Amino acid sequence: MGITADIILIVIAALIGGTLARWIKQPLIIGYILAGVVIGPHTGIVSIANIHDIELLAEIGVALLLFAIGLEFSFRKLKPVRKIALIGTPLQMLLTIGFGYLIGTWLGFDWQKSVWLGALISISSTMVTLKTLMSQGWLGTLSSRVMIGMLIIQDLAIVPLMIILPKLSDPGSGLPLLGIALLKATIFIILMILMGTKILPFLLKRIARWNSRELFLLFITALGLGLGYGTYLFGLSFAFGAFVAGMVLSESDYGYQALSDIIPLRDIFGLLFFTSVGMLLDPKFLYENVKIITILILLVALCKGLIFSVISRLFRYRNIVPLAVGLGMFQVGEFSFVLARTGLSTNSIDNGLYSLILIVTVVTMLMTPFISSMSAPLYSLRKKWFKSEPIETINLPKAGLTAHAIIAGGGRVGQNIANILQRMQLSFVIIELDFQQAEQLKKSEYPLIYGDASQDPVLEAANIGQASLLLLTVPSMIISQTITERVRHLNPDLHIVARAINVEHTEELHQQGVYEVIQPEFEASLEFSRQALLHLNISFKEIQQFLDAIRREMYAPLYKSSNSYRMLSQLRSACNLIELNWVTIPERSPVIGRSIRELQIRKRTGISIVAILRNGSLLMNPSPDLHFEVDDLVGVVSEAQQLDQFVKMTASDNNFKN
């Protein structure tokens, strides 16, 4: 069957490897690489007959990977951490390349290979870092935003590195060739921008109108690969064209749809790429060079982590951020494989350096979850050994904070709460760790403490002992539990209202003694359900009873443990069941000019009139002697049948008589 049999073997081996990687909670790409090692030519277990053909197919995987990166690229993602991302990341990469050059020289490499080594280790893993952040509950924190911003720039940097580094092998003509390559790249980008603003929107709109998902997928695939091939013919990288195509397409109205459609195709061809990467790894090389590989892994982890930490400090990030960034981004990334394959295909590096960087990459990826999890313990240890950093407070009242609310987290939720409390002239203070967010809060002139709400000195600066309420708006499970634990230690009687992300989080917070837990996504789903049922003509009473039952199931731990919470919930449910309806008195209505007493409305219909809105003024509990006027908006409490009777009584075509 030729190459068909090879592809089938690769897919089966990758499935087994990916399943094992998932089982031990590692990224799938590590399973793919190990599967490639097993079926590669160096083990003799199973032989792939057409390795070269598989490598050619893997190039499509590289192009689709970069096409997807272009689709996901957005300057908006960089805005909160733009300084460290746009300036700090290039600085980090240059320092790491310099460090790699020194290691390469020590290993006996020539200067070109030493630069290649530095470039290969300068890139961190987007896939592994994001997976680690999600599994540890740190996604959304300031540390994660810094990491994601730097990872985006690193992923973008792979494109110029693929153009520049191969030119190092020819020092005499390298600079002119590099200048020509940059000129070609500039011309191509300009042409792509013109095409993206003039031609692509028109074509995409036409394709989308036909409502054919298959045709849409075929179009965006042809766009990414076709433009990639165009850049190849133009004398540039195939992958570079695919990346630029994705970046231009991301600015259209169909960017998200294109990304969602292309991901399965990207993953299949990406599987071929990472498996083919593993085929080139020689276990014998690992055995023969285990000592130098171990030293290189330790040097990369220590020095690269230190570079990230120092740069974070230079850009004024404090507390746990430098430590978390250093321990979270020390690894070598998956795009180093892409770059290394480019070096191998252009004879810029040999198989020895390729095998060396491949092993270092895989091992540092495996180390990441364990090393990254040490951030919090090491930070706590540092806080005990060293003097705490000064706490910055802004706009705190001169008289001090007493009987106030503490808002832990100054994001959108925290700012909305602060705005309401400020308008109600109630005392509060916000605790915010994100430097960029804190700068925005300063402009709004909110009382602010810049620091980590899980640390005792910060909570003491917020006068936690005299506070009347803590509003915990951060969505992270680990952070909210840590803050709750410290607050319970400092002020056991303080009421805490916390935000949860799921049922498990709710139960954990309940066990820590949180007064009330709110799940924004769950509450939003209930409101969506309420609106849907109303439009499907389900009675208001039935809807409310059903949704209350769902809410009780979700918040069951709080209902069981707290009589006051159960009573408040029952009162809220009872209030919701009292349906207030508004009826407008039309022109020529028979009730105009007549009083509530005269019409005997309660006796005839059973409704209760609780308010009348007239000329912009609200009349609460109107007198029985009040006379109706045209356009009165009458607020009534009633059942559905009673309401229908009152509407018929007030209708303009009703000849109502006493």
XYZ file of C-alpha atoms in Angstrom:
658
model
C 0.000 0.000 0.000
C 3.047 2.260 0.087
C 2.568 5.644 1.718
C -1.051 4.783 2.599
C 0.155 2.018 4.919
C 2.710 4.401 6.448
C 0.033 7.011 7.198
C -2.243 4.366 8.756
C 0.650 3.146 10.921
C 1.504 6.711 11.989
C -2.102 7.521 12.928
C -2.466 4.319 15.000
C 0.904 4.852 16.719
C 0.039 8.516 17.409
C -3.320 7.459 18.875
C -1.603 5.079 21.278
C 1.096 7.620 22.143
C -1.428 10.443 22.577
C -3.604 8.242 24.822
C -0.636 7.392 27.034
C 0.391 11.055 27.196
C -3.154 12.020 28.176
C -3.177 9.285 30.820
C -0.067 10.714 32.497
C -1.449 14.274 32.059
C 1.072 15.451 29.470
C 0.538 17.322 26.166
C -0.473 15.100 23.253
C 2.499 16.236 21.174
C 4.869 14.414 23.539
C 2.936 11.210 22.859
C 3.171 11.865 19.119
C 6.942 12.383 19.316
C 7.476 9.212 21.373
C 5.281 7.310 18.898
C 7.546 8.598 16.125
C 10.604 7.311 18.013
C 9.055 3.833 18.268
C 8.133 3.551 14.574
C 11.236 5.392 13.366
C 14.232 3.850 11.593
C 16.467 3.801 14.686
C 14.523 1.272 16.789
C 13.878 -1.500 14.259
C 10.486 -2.273 15.850
C 8.324 -1.090 12.939
C 9.689 0.403 9.749
C 8.221 3.348 7.848
C 9.034 2.855 4.168
C 8.508 6.390 2.847
C 9.955 8.697 5.512
C 10.778 11.398 2.959
C 7.191 11.458 1.676
C 5.882 11.707 5.240
C 8.211 14.661 5.830
C 6.778 16.386 2.766
C 3.254 15.918 4.129
C 4.477 17.200 7.508
C 5.367 20.524 5.833
C 1.632 21.029 5.319
C 1.252 20.549 9.081
C 3.820 23.294 9.722
C 2.013 25.643 7.326
C -1.369 24.953 8.936
C 0.104 25.474 12.414
C 1.363 28.902 11.416
C -1.866 29.645 9.510
C -3.802 28.978 12.737
C -1.413 31.207 14.713
C -2.078 34.003 12.234
C -5.833 33.477 12.654
C -5.509 33.653 16.458
C -3.227 36.689 16.458
C -4.749 39.849 17.875
C -3.113 43.037 19.104
C -5.976 43.331 21.621
C -4.576 40.313 23.491
C -1.272 42.141 23.861
C -2.718 45.434 25.096
C -2.713 44.730 28.890
C 0.918 43.507 28.804
C 2.082 45.182 25.603
C 5.321 46.643 27.002
C 6.803 43.414 28.297
C 5.422 41.484 25.299
C 6.646 43.819 22.548
C 9.904 44.945 24.196
C 10.672 42.330 26.851
C 10.188 39.289 24.618
C 12.735 40.325 21.945
C 15.131 41.205 24.777
C 14.568 37.770 26.339
C 15.176 36.032 23.029
C 18.385 37.981 22.354
C 19.729 37.205 25.845
C 18.813 33.528 25.467
C 20.447 33.363 22.027
C 23.594 34.869 23.565
C 23.474 32.322 26.372
C 22.965 29.513 23.832
C 25.916 30.803 21.827
C 28.139 30.465 24.906
C 26.910 26.912 25.502
C 27.478 26.019 21.840
C 31.023 27.371 21.982
C 31.634 25.336 25.149
C 30.345 22.221 23.350
C 32.740 22.843 20.466
C 30.236 24.042 17.859
C 31.184 26.625 15.242
C 29.624 30.064 15.548
C 26.730 29.355 13.145
C 25.604 26.245 15.021
C 26.034 28.052 18.323
C 23.673 30.802 17.151
C 21.233 28.136 15.951
C 21.372 26.473 19.386
C 20.622 29.791 21.086
C 17.707 30.508 18.746
C 16.257 27.026 19.238
C 16.246 27.252 23.043
C 14.949 30.861 23.058
C 11.389 29.760 22.211
C 9.026 28.485 24.931
C 6.078 26.134 24.517
C 2.674 27.759 24.011
C 0.839 24.425 24.207
C 2.521 23.188 27.387
C 2.361 26.553 29.159
C -1.352 27.048 28.438
C -2.158 23.479 29.505
C -0.198 23.955 32.735
C -1.901 27.280 33.509
C -5.347 25.758 32.947
C -4.692 22.648 35.038
C -3.299 24.701 37.935
C -6.135 27.264 37.853
C -3.831 30.203 37.095
C -5.397 31.161 33.769
C -6.631 34.750 34.027
C -4.080 35.874 36.627
C -1.537 38.594 35.932
C 1.207 35.974 35.662
C -0.720 34.108 32.967
C -1.374 37.307 31.003
C 2.327 38.141 30.986
C 3.184 34.621 29.827
C 0.553 34.576 27.081
C 1.649 37.992 25.805
C 5.277 36.872 25.595
C 4.307 33.543 24.001
C 2.381 35.338 21.248
C 5.452 37.379 20.311
C 7.677 34.288 20.460
C 5.318 32.445 18.101
C 5.441 35.406 15.724
C 9.236 35.482 15.939
C 9.477 31.996 14.451
C 8.694 33.458 11.010
C 11.634 35.909 10.768
C 13.918 33.320 12.393
C 13.042 30.836 9.640
C 14.056 33.474 7.085
C 17.178 34.824 8.797
C 18.948 31.798 10.329
C 19.461 29.746 7.124
C 21.363 32.723 5.672
C 24.044 32.345 8.373
C 25.512 29.330 6.574
C 26.809 31.635 3.809
C 28.458 34.594 5.597
C 29.745 36.176 2.392
C 26.413 36.517 0.642
C 24.195 36.142 3.688
C 23.662 39.856 4.332
C 22.632 40.759 0.750
C 20.405 37.680 0.604
C 18.888 38.608 3.941
C 18.181 42.136 2.690
C 16.535 40.746 -0.440
C 14.471 38.322 1.665
C 13.300 41.145 3.950
C 12.416 43.287 0.927
C 10.429 40.418 -0.586
C 8.675 39.801 2.730
C 7.732 43.500 2.988
C 6.350 43.552 -0.557
C 4.404 40.358 0.097
C 2.884 41.687 3.339
C 1.808 44.914 1.615
C 0.184 42.943 -1.197
C -1.540 40.695 1.335
C -2.900 43.669 3.279
C -4.307 45.142 0.072
C -5.789 41.788 -0.843
C -7.170 41.305 2.662
C -8.952 44.657 2.685
C -10.245 44.647 -0.902
C -10.629 41.128 -2.295
C -10.895 38.660 0.592
C -13.967 40.231 2.293
C -15.868 40.101 -1.002
C -14.923 36.457 -1.685
C -15.628 35.335 1.887
C -19.018 37.015 1.851
C -19.925 35.235 -1.383
C -18.755 31.844 -0.097
C -20.561 32.287 3.240
C -23.848 33.144 1.465
C -23.915 29.676 -0.110
C -24.089 28.238 3.443
C -21.779 25.347 2.571
C -19.373 24.494 5.381
C -17.383 22.133 3.138
C -16.847 24.843 0.531
C -15.904 27.375 3.220
C -13.340 24.956 4.699
C -11.956 24.239 1.237
C -11.656 27.962 0.525
C -9.733 28.863 3.690
C -7.480 25.800 3.303
C -6.734 26.740 -0.293
C -6.122 30.312 0.866
C -3.606 29.340 3.549
C -1.734 26.681 1.581
C -2.056 28.470 -1.774
C -0.580 31.713 -0.488
C 2.085 29.693 1.311
C 3.028 28.087 -1.986
C 2.981 31.528 -3.602
C 5.577 32.797 -1.111
C 7.661 29.692 -1.791
C 7.673 30.513 -5.511
C 8.459 34.103 -4.546
C 11.633 32.883 -2.825
C 10.340 33.017 0.757
C 9.247 30.420 3.296
C 6.156 28.325 2.591
C 5.147 28.623 6.261
C 5.642 32.412 6.226
C 2.987 32.844 3.530
C 0.535 30.664 5.451
C 1.088 32.745 8.598
C 0.518 36.067 6.816
C -2.620 34.647 5.168
C -3.989 33.702 8.581
C -3.114 37.080 10.068
C -4.919 38.936 7.257
C -7.930 36.622 7.475
C -8.148 37.166 11.259
C -9.151 40.790 10.673
C -12.236 39.769 8.674
C -15.698 38.984 10.030
C -15.088 35.303 9.320
C -11.814 34.858 11.230
C -13.294 32.917 14.156
C -15.283 30.640 11.858
C -12.175 29.990 9.770
C -10.177 29.111 12.892
C -12.826 26.717 14.231
C -13.070 24.976 10.836
C -9.321 24.693 10.228
C -8.386 23.294 13.683
C -9.284 19.605 12.966
C -7.323 19.695 9.701
C -4.424 21.422 11.438
C -4.388 18.783 14.186
C -4.297 15.865 11.710
C -1.401 17.279 9.684
C 0.244 18.469 12.918
C 0.137 14.850 14.078
C 2.147 13.863 11.005
C 4.652 16.627 11.707
C 5.308 15.792 15.372
C 5.454 12.059 14.642
C 7.974 12.675 11.845
C 9.979 14.747 14.319
C 10.174 11.738 16.624
C 11.341 9.488 13.787
C 14.597 11.423 13.653
C 15.342 10.924 17.361
C 17.947 8.227 17.915
C 17.694 6.493 21.340
C 21.303 5.394 20.911
C 22.320 9.076 20.736
C 20.484 9.700 24.026
C 22.291 6.806 25.721
C 25.726 7.841 24.448
C 25.307 11.519 25.401
C 23.225 11.289 28.574
C 25.739 13.307 30.613
C 25.989 16.286 28.250
C 22.215 16.202 27.687
C 21.573 16.330 31.455
C 23.946 19.280 31.884
C 22.361 21.118 28.942
C 18.830 20.599 30.316
C 19.852 21.973 33.722
C 21.647 24.963 32.177
C 18.686 25.808 29.923
C 16.138 25.484 32.731
C 18.129 27.587 35.209
C 19.432 30.328 32.931
C 16.345 30.714 30.764
C 14.097 30.824 33.837
C 16.384 33.442 35.390
C 16.244 35.583 32.223
C 12.424 35.551 32.266
C 12.339 36.470 35.965
C 14.797 39.345 35.607
C 12.953 40.802 32.606
C 9.650 40.622 34.529
C 11.276 42.596 37.346
C 12.678 45.143 34.881
C 9.151 45.814 33.640
C 7.957 46.514 37.208
C 6.144 43.260 37.848
C 6.413 42.295 41.495
C 5.240 39.727 44.033
C 4.806 36.240 42.568
C 4.814 37.288 38.883
C 8.600 37.086 38.142
C 8.844 33.734 39.912
C 5.775 32.301 38.134
C 6.941 33.514 34.713
C 10.435 32.087 35.197
C 9.227 28.695 36.416
C 6.472 28.532 33.807
C 8.410 29.422 30.625
C 11.855 27.839 31.081
C 11.066 24.971 28.682
C 11.950 24.760 24.985
C 8.872 24.987 22.749
C 7.229 22.965 20.003
C 8.084 25.603 17.387
C 11.739 24.830 18.004
C 10.942 21.607 16.130
C 9.702 23.665 13.194
C 12.821 25.817 13.261
C 15.104 22.804 13.702
C 13.541 21.060 10.716
C 14.226 24.176 8.657
C 17.865 24.067 9.778
C 18.123 20.382 8.936
C 16.574 20.787 5.474
C 18.914 23.669 4.610
C 21.986 21.812 5.998
C 22.473 24.603 8.544
C 22.571 22.095 11.416
C 23.451 18.383 11.534
C 21.595 15.414 12.968
C 23.617 15.598 16.186
C 22.438 19.100 17.072
C 18.937 18.212 15.901
C 18.776 15.148 18.188
C 20.244 17.169 21.052
C 17.643 19.948 20.827
C 14.838 17.428 20.317
C 15.656 15.576 23.532
C 16.101 18.825 25.502
C 12.737 20.065 24.237
C 10.834 16.904 25.160
C 12.402 16.623 28.629
C 11.867 20.301 29.539
C 8.236 20.019 28.386
C 7.792 17.031 30.716
C 9.366 18.988 33.593
C 7.123 22.057 33.193
C 4.018 21.013 35.210
C 6.161 19.918 38.154
C 8.488 22.939 38.138
C 5.646 25.424 37.572
C 3.673 24.032 40.538
C 6.527 25.134 42.830
C 5.745 28.842 42.249
C 3.353 29.272 45.192
C 5.413 27.306 47.780
C 8.657 29.078 46.803
C 6.942 32.469 46.928
C 5.576 31.736 50.403
C 9.042 30.639 51.515
C 10.557 33.828 50.129
C 7.994 35.929 51.997
C 9.074 34.269 55.256
C 12.794 34.699 54.663
C 12.822 38.217 53.248
C 11.215 41.468 54.243
C 7.872 42.121 52.569
C 7.743 44.674 49.789
C 6.102 48.003 50.616
C 2.373 48.042 49.963
C 1.081 50.798 47.699
C -2.235 52.383 48.691
C -4.131 54.930 46.578
C -7.111 57.176 47.408
C -7.749 55.641 50.819
C -9.906 57.882 53.077
C -7.947 59.991 55.561
C -10.202 58.858 58.394
C -9.322 55.236 57.657
C -11.409 52.237 56.689
C -14.173 51.018 59.029
C -17.354 49.011 58.395
C -16.321 48.864 54.763
C -16.526 46.368 51.920
C -13.346 44.848 50.483
C -13.424 43.993 46.780
C -10.740 41.408 45.983
C -10.220 41.765 42.232
C -10.570 44.967 40.220
C -11.626 43.467 36.884
C -14.901 44.204 35.122
C -17.015 42.646 37.889
C -15.075 44.404 40.633
C -15.249 47.771 38.852
C -19.017 47.487 38.358
C -19.462 46.763 42.066
C -17.169 49.656 42.979
C -19.128 52.026 40.752
C -22.401 51.096 42.475
C -20.936 51.370 45.985
C -19.377 54.722 45.126
C -22.675 56.106 43.812
C -24.377 54.878 46.991
C -21.651 56.656 49.014
C -20.660 53.437 50.783
C -17.162 52.773 52.060
C -15.062 50.236 50.161
C -11.546 49.418 48.985
C -10.304 47.380 46.012
C -7.340 44.997 46.220
C -5.726 44.419 42.812
C -2.487 42.646 41.874
C -2.517 43.322 38.126
C -0.311 46.372 37.538
C -2.090 47.448 34.340
C -5.495 47.004 35.974
C -4.322 48.974 38.996
C -3.283 51.857 36.741
C -6.790 51.928 35.258
C -8.359 51.883 38.724
C -6.171 54.838 39.711
C -7.703 56.889 36.890
C -11.192 56.092 38.204
C -10.055 57.361 41.648
C -11.284 54.285 43.486
C -9.764 53.469 46.904
C -7.096 50.941 45.961
C -4.446 48.699 47.462
C -1.924 47.334 44.959
C -0.987 43.888 46.176
C -1.836 40.218 46.587
C -5.076 39.684 48.560
C -3.844 36.276 49.748
C -1.040 37.912 51.751
C -1.558 38.990 55.369
C 0.163 42.424 55.063
C -2.137 43.371 52.171
C -5.269 42.267 54.044
C -4.091 44.152 57.122
C -3.580 47.274 54.986
C -7.244 46.868 53.949
C -8.125 46.792 57.688
C -9.644 43.327 57.395
C -10.452 43.295 61.105
C -12.886 46.230 60.780
C -14.426 45.235 57.437
C -18.092 44.271 57.201
C -17.958 42.328 53.929
C -15.505 40.724 51.484
C -16.512 40.467 47.837
C -14.264 37.887 46.184
C -14.628 38.483 42.417
C -11.604 36.531 41.126
C -12.637 33.438 39.097
C -9.592 31.280 39.895
C -10.312 28.374 42.257
C -6.831 28.315 43.790
C -6.673 32.067 44.345
C -10.160 32.353 45.878
C -9.530 29.427 48.230
C -6.179 30.862 49.319
C -7.679 34.293 50.006
C -10.616 32.764 51.897
C -8.254 30.742 54.076
C -6.207 33.815 55.029
C -9.312 35.955 55.679
C -10.829 33.254 57.880
C -7.611 33.280 59.908
C -7.587 37.074 60.349
C -11.346 37.715 60.741
C -13.369 34.514 61.256
C -16.713 36.355 61.492
C -16.418 38.309 58.253
C -19.109 37.577 55.661
C -17.635 36.537 52.313
C -19.474 36.607 48.994
C -17.383 34.677 46.467
C -17.423 33.900 42.770
C -17.251 30.223 41.763
C -16.573 28.552 38.428
C -18.300 25.175 38.973
C -20.020 22.914 41.501
C -16.734 21.634 42.951
C -15.543 25.185 43.510
C -18.861 26.037 45.216
C -18.530 23.083 47.589
C -14.911 23.931 48.406
C -15.819 27.520 49.253
C -18.788 26.350 51.323
C -16.510 24.078 53.363
C -14.293 27.103 54.027
C -17.265 28.978 55.499
C -18.122 31.352 52.637
C -21.451 33.149 53.311
C -22.764 33.134 49.739
C -21.404 31.822 46.438
C -22.301 33.146 42.988
C -21.713 31.360 39.701
C -22.013 34.005 36.930
C -22.183 31.479 34.096
C -24.851 29.444 35.904
C -26.950 32.523 36.681
C -26.657 33.643 33.063
C -27.835 30.205 31.886
C -30.878 30.467 34.177
C -31.783 33.845 32.686
C -31.405 32.450 29.161
C -33.661 29.549 30.165
C -36.229 31.908 31.682
C -36.393 33.991 28.508
C -36.668 30.850 26.347
C -39.519 29.408 28.428
C -41.366 32.728 28.424
C -41.211 32.821 24.631
C -42.472 29.223 24.553
C -45.601 30.358 26.468
C -44.823 28.579 29.738
C -46.540 30.307 32.676
C -44.459 32.643 34.791
C -45.262 30.761 37.982
C -44.234 27.410 36.521
C -40.983 28.863 35.165
C -40.073 30.419 38.500
C -40.797 27.242 40.463
C -38.731 25.156 38.041
C -35.743 27.533 38.028
C -35.837 27.812 41.820
C -35.617 24.034 42.025
C -32.583 24.066 39.706
C -30.964 26.805 41.789
C -31.534 24.850 45.012
C -29.839 21.812 43.450
C -26.826 23.885 42.456
C -26.481 25.678 45.797
C -27.510 22.660 47.888
C -24.503 22.861 50.271
C -25.383 26.427 51.264
C -29.082 25.582 51.722
C -28.237 22.671 54.014
C -25.703 24.458 56.187
C -27.211 27.902 56.740
C -30.732 28.602 57.992
C -30.329 32.319 57.225
C -29.255 31.583 53.652
C -32.197 29.205 53.191
C -34.614 31.802 54.570
C -33.249 34.553 52.333
C -33.483 32.276 49.312
C -37.077 31.358 50.142
C -37.997 35.033 50.506
C -36.338 35.822 47.188
C -38.228 32.958 45.564
C -41.518 34.147 47.046
C -40.891 37.679 45.761
C -40.204 36.314 42.289
C -43.483 34.394 42.342
C -45.405 37.623 42.988
C -45.805 38.669 39.379
C -46.249 42.402 38.837
C -47.919 43.224 35.508
C -48.488 46.633 33.927
C -51.650 47.482 31.996
C -52.078 50.687 29.955
C -55.462 52.477 30.015
C -56.260 53.145 26.315
C -58.265 55.992 24.819
C -62.043 55.575 24.978
C -61.687 53.024 27.775
C -64.931 52.796 29.816
C -62.943 53.090 33.085
C -61.594 56.607 32.304
C -62.896 59.168 34.809
C -64.107 56.488 37.192
C -62.555 55.497 40.528
C -61.188 52.170 41.742
C -63.934 52.035 44.392
C -66.690 52.821 41.902
C -65.546 50.118 39.493
C -65.242 47.511 42.293
C -62.155 46.127 40.537
C -61.009 43.825 43.342
C -64.472 42.291 43.680
C -65.021 41.849 39.924
C -61.556 40.620 38.859
C -59.631 39.589 41.993
C -56.583 41.726 41.124
C -54.749 44.110 43.474
C -53.682 47.512 42.147
C -50.375 48.380 43.816
C -49.170 51.348 41.725
C -50.059 53.738 38.926
C -47.478 55.461 36.724
C -48.945 58.781 35.499
C -47.034 61.517 33.615
C -43.704 60.192 34.856
C -44.810 60.096 38.517
C -45.274 56.825 40.405
C -48.304 56.657 42.708
C -47.767 53.834 45.207
C -50.777 52.136 46.865
C -53.309 54.395 45.116
C -56.425 55.482 47.033
C -59.732 53.709 46.172
C -61.075 57.135 45.237
C -58.388 57.724 42.551
C -59.887 58.176 39.062
C -58.293 56.581 35.991
C -56.951 58.766 33.172
C -55.868 58.060 29.585
C -52.422 56.404 29.308
C -52.271 55.496 33.002
C -49.879 52.579 33.481
C -51.522 50.412 36.141
C -49.367 47.980 38.139
C -51.351 44.943 39.273
C -50.627 41.736 41.154
C -52.734 38.852 39.900
C -52.972 35.435 38.404
C -53.130 35.058 34.623
C -56.919 34.590 34.464
C -57.576 37.578 36.739
C -55.248 39.719 34.626
C -57.154 38.784 31.465
C -60.428 39.908 33.087
C -58.929 43.293 34.030
C -57.519 43.817 30.526
C -60.954 43.113 29.027
C -62.550 45.554 31.502
C -60.223 48.384 30.424
C -60.379 47.655 26.684
C -61.577 50.558 24.481
C -64.127 48.363 22.727
C -65.674 47.133 25.961
C -69.111 48.530 26.861
C -68.556 48.048 30.547
C -71.336 49.118 32.897
C -71.855 48.771 36.614
